[in-house]
PDB file of C-alpha atoms and ligand atoms in Angstrom:
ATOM      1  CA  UNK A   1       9.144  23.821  -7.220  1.00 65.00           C
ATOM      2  CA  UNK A   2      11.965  22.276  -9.023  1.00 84.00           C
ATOM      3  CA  UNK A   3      12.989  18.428  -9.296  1.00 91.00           C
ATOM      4  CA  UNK A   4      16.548  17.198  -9.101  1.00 95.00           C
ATOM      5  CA  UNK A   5      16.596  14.252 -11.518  1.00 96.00           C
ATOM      6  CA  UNK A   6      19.688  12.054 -11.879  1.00 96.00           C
ATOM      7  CA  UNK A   7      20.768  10.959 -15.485  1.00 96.00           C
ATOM      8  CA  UNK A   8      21.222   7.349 -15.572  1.00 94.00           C
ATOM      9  CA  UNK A   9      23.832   7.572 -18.483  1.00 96.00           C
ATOM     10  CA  UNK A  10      25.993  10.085 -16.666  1.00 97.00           C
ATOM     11  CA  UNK A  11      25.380  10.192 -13.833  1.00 97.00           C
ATOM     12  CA  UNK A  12      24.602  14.350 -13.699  1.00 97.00           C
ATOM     13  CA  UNK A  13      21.966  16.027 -11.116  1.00 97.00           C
ATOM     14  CA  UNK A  14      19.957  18.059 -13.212  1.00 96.00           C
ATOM     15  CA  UNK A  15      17.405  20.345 -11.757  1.00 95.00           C
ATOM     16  CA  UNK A  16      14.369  20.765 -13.448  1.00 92.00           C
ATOM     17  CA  UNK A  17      11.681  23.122 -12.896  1.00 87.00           C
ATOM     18  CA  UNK A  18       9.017  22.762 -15.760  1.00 82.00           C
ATOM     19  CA  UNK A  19       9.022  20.772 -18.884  1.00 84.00           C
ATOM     20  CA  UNK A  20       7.077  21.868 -21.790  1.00 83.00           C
ATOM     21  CA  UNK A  21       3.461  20.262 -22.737  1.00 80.00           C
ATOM     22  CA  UNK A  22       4.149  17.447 -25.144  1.00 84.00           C
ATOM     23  CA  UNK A  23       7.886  17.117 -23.761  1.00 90.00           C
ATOM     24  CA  UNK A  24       9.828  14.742 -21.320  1.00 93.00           C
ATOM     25  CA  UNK A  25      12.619  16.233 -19.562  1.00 95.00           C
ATOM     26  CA  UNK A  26      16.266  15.194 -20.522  1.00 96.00           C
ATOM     27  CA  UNK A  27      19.985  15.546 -19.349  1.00 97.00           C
ATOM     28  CA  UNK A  28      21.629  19.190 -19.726  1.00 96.00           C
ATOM     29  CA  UNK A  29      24.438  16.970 -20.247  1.00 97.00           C
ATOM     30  CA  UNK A  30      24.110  14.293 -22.081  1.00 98.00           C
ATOM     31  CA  UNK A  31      20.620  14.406 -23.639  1.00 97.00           C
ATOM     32  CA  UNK A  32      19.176  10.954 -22.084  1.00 97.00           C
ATOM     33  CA  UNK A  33      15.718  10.898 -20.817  1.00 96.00           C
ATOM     34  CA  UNK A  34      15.891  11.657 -16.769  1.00 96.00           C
ATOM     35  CA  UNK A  35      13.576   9.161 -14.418  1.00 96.00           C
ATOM     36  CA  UNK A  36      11.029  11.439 -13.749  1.00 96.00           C
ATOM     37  CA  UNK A  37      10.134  11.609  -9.732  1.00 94.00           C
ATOM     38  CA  UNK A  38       8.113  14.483  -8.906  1.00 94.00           C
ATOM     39  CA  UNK A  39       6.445  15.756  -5.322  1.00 94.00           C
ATOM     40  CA  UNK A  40       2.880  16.916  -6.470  1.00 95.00           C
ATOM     41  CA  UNK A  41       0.561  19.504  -4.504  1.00 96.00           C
ATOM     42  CA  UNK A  42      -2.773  20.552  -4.537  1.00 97.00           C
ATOM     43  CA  UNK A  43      -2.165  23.570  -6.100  1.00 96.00           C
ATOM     44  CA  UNK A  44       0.106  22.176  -9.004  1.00 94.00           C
ATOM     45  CA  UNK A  45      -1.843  18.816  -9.015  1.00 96.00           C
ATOM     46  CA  UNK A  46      -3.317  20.082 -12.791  1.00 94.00           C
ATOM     47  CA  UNK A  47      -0.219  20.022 -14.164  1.00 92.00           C
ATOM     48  CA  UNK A  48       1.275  17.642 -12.383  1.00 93.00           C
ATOM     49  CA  UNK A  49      -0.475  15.083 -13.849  1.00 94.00           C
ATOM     50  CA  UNK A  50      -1.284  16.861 -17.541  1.00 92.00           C
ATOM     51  CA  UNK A  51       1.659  14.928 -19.820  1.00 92.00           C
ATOM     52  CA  UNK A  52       2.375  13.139 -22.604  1.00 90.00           C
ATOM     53  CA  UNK A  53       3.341  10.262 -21.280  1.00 94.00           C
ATOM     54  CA  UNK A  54       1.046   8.314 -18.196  1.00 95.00           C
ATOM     55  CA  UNK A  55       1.448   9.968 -15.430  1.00 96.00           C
ATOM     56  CA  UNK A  56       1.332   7.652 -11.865  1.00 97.00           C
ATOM     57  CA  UNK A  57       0.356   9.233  -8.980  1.00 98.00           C
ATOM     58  CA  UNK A  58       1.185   7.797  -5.655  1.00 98.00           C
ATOM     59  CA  UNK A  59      -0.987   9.144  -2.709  1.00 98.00           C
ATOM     60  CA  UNK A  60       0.934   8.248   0.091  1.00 98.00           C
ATOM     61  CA  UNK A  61       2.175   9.861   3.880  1.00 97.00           C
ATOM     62  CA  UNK A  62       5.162   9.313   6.133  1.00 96.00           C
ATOM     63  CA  UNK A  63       3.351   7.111   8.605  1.00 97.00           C
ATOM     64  CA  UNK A  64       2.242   5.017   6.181  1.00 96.00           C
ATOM     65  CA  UNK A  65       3.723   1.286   6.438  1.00 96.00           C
ATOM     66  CA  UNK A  66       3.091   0.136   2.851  1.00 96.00           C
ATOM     67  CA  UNK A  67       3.802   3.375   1.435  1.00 97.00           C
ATOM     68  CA  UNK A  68       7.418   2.682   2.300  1.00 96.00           C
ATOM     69  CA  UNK A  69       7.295  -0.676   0.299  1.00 96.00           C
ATOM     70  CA  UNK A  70       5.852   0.998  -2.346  1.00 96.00           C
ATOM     71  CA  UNK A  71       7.954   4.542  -2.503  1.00 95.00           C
ATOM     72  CA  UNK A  72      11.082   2.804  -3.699  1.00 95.00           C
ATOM     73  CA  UNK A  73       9.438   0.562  -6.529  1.00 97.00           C
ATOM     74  CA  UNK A  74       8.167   3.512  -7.845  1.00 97.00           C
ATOM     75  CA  UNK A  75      11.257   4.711  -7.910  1.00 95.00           C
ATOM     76  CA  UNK A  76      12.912   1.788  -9.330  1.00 96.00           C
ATOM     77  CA  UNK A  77      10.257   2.295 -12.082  1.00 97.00           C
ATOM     78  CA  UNK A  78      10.727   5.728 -13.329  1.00 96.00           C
ATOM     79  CA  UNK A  79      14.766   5.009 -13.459  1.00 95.00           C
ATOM     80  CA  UNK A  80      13.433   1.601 -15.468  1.00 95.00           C
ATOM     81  CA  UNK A  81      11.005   3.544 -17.664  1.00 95.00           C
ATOM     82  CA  UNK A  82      12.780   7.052 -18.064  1.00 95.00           C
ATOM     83  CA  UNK A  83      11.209   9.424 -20.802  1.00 93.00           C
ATOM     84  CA  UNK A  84       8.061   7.035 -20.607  1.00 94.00           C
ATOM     85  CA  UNK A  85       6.370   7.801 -17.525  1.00 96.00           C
ATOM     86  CA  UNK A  86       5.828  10.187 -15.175  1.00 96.00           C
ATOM     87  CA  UNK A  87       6.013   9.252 -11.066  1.00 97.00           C
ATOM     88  CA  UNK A  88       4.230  12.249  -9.057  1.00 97.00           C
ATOM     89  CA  UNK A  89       4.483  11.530  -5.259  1.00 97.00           C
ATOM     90  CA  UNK A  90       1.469  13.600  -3.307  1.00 98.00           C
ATOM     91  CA  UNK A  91       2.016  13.490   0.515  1.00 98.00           C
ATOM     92  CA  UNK A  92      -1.832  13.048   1.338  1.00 98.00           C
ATOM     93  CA  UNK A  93      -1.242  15.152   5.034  1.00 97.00           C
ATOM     94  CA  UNK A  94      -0.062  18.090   3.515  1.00 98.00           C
ATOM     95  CA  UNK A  95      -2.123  17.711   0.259  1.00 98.00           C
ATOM     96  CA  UNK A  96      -5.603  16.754   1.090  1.00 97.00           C
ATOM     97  CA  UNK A  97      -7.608  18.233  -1.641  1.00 97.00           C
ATOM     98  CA  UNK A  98      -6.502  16.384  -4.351  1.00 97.00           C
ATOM     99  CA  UNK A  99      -6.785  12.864  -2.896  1.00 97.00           C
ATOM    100  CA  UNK A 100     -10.572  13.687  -2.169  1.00 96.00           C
ATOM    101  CA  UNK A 101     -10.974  14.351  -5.611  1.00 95.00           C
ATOM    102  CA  UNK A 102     -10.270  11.140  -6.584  1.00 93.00           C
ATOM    103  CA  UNK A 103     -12.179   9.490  -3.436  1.00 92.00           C
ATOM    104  CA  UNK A 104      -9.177   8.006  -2.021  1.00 94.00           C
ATOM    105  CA  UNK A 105     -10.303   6.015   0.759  1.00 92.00           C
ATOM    106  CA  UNK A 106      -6.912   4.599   2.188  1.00 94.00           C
ATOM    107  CA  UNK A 107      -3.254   4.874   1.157  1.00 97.00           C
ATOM    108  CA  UNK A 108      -1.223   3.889  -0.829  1.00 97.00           C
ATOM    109  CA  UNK A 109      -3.611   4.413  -3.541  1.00 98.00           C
ATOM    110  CA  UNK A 110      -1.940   4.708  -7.041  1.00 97.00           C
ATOM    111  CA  UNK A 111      -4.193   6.776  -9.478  1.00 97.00           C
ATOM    112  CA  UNK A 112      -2.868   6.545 -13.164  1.00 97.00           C
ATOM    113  CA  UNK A 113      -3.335   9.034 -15.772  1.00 96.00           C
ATOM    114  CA  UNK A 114      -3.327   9.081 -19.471  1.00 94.00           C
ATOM    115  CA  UNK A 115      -3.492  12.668 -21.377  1.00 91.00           C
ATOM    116  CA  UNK A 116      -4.758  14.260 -17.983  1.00 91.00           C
ATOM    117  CA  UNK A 117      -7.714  11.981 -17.053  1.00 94.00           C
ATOM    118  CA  UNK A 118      -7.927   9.462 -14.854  1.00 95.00           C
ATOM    119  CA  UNK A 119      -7.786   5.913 -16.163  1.00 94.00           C
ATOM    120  CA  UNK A 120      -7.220   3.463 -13.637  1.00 93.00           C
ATOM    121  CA  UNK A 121      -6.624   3.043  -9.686  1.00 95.00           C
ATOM    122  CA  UNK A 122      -4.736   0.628  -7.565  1.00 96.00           C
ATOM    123  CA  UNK A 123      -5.405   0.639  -4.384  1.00 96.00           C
ATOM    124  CA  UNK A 124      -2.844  -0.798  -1.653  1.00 96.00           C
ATOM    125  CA  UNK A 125       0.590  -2.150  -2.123  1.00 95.00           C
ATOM    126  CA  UNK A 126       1.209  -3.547  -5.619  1.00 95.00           C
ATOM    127  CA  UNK A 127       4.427  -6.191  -7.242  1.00 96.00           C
ATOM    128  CA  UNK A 128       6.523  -3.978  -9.291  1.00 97.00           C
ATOM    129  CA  UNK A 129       5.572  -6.575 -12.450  1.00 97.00           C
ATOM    130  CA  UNK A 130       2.124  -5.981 -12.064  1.00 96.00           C
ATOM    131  CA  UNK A 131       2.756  -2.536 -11.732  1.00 96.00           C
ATOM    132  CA  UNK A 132       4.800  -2.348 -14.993  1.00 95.00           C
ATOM    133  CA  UNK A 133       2.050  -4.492 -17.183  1.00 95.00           C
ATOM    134  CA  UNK A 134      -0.624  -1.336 -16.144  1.00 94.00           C
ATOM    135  CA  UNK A 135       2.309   1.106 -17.159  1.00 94.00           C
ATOM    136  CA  UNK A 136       2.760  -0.545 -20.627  1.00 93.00           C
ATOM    137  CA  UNK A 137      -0.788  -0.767 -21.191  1.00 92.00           C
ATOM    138  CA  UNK A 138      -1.240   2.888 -20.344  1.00 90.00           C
ATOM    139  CA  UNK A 139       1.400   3.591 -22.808  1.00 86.00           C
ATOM    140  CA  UNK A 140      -0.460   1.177 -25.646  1.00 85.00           C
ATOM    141  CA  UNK A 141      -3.631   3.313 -25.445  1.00 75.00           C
ATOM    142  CA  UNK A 142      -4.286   5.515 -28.402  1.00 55.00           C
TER     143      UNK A 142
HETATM  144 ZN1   ZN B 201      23.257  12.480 -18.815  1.00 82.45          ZN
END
């Protein structure tokens, strides 16, 4: 399933499909980092959340009142933070598996990942600031 990311600097639509291991994806056009929004699955949940950068994953469904508060600051986010974190949205009624896994109890429930493992869990609707101090501290681990 491919992404269609929107370049900041120039404003292009690029679609992107996979990025490398190790990589962040960047304009066609221009070369700038892209915000990085991606709908996870179950079945692509692996690699979803396998980067080099933390990886946030939002566990969230349509019905869901906070979710909607919380959608667009994670969107606001990943055009904030682009090439320095990954924002993977998993629709928990068509994905169930995955928030099992993690023993997600209610939603939204924000898992956060650091070289593929789990590292820390938020659980209900968060301030973008607060959200952004976990981010950078993700980002200061070794
Ligand atoms: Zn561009």
């Amino acid at each position: 399933m491919s992404d269609i990311l929107t370049c900041q600097k120039c404003q292009t639509k690029n679609r992107v499909t996979t990025t490398p291991d190790g990589q962040v994806p960047v304009c066609a056009r221009c070369g700038a980092p892209l915000p990085w929004l991606h709908d996870g699955t179950d079945a692509t949940f692996g690699a979803d959340t396998r980067s080099s950068v933390p990886v946030i994953v939002d566990f969230w469904a349509p019905w869901c009142g906070p979710c909607r508060i919380m959608g667009p600051i994670l969107e606001e986010i990943a055009r904030d933070m682009p090439g320095k974190v990954r924002i993977v949205k998993v629709n928990v009624d068509e994905n169930p598996r995955s928030p099992a896994q993690f023993g997600v109890q209610g939603i939204p429930t924000l898992v956060m990942f650091k070289d593929g493992e789990p590292v820390d869990q938020i659980v209900g609707v968060v301030q973008k600031p607060m959200l952004v101090e976990r981010i950078r501290h993700l980002q200061n681990l070794a």
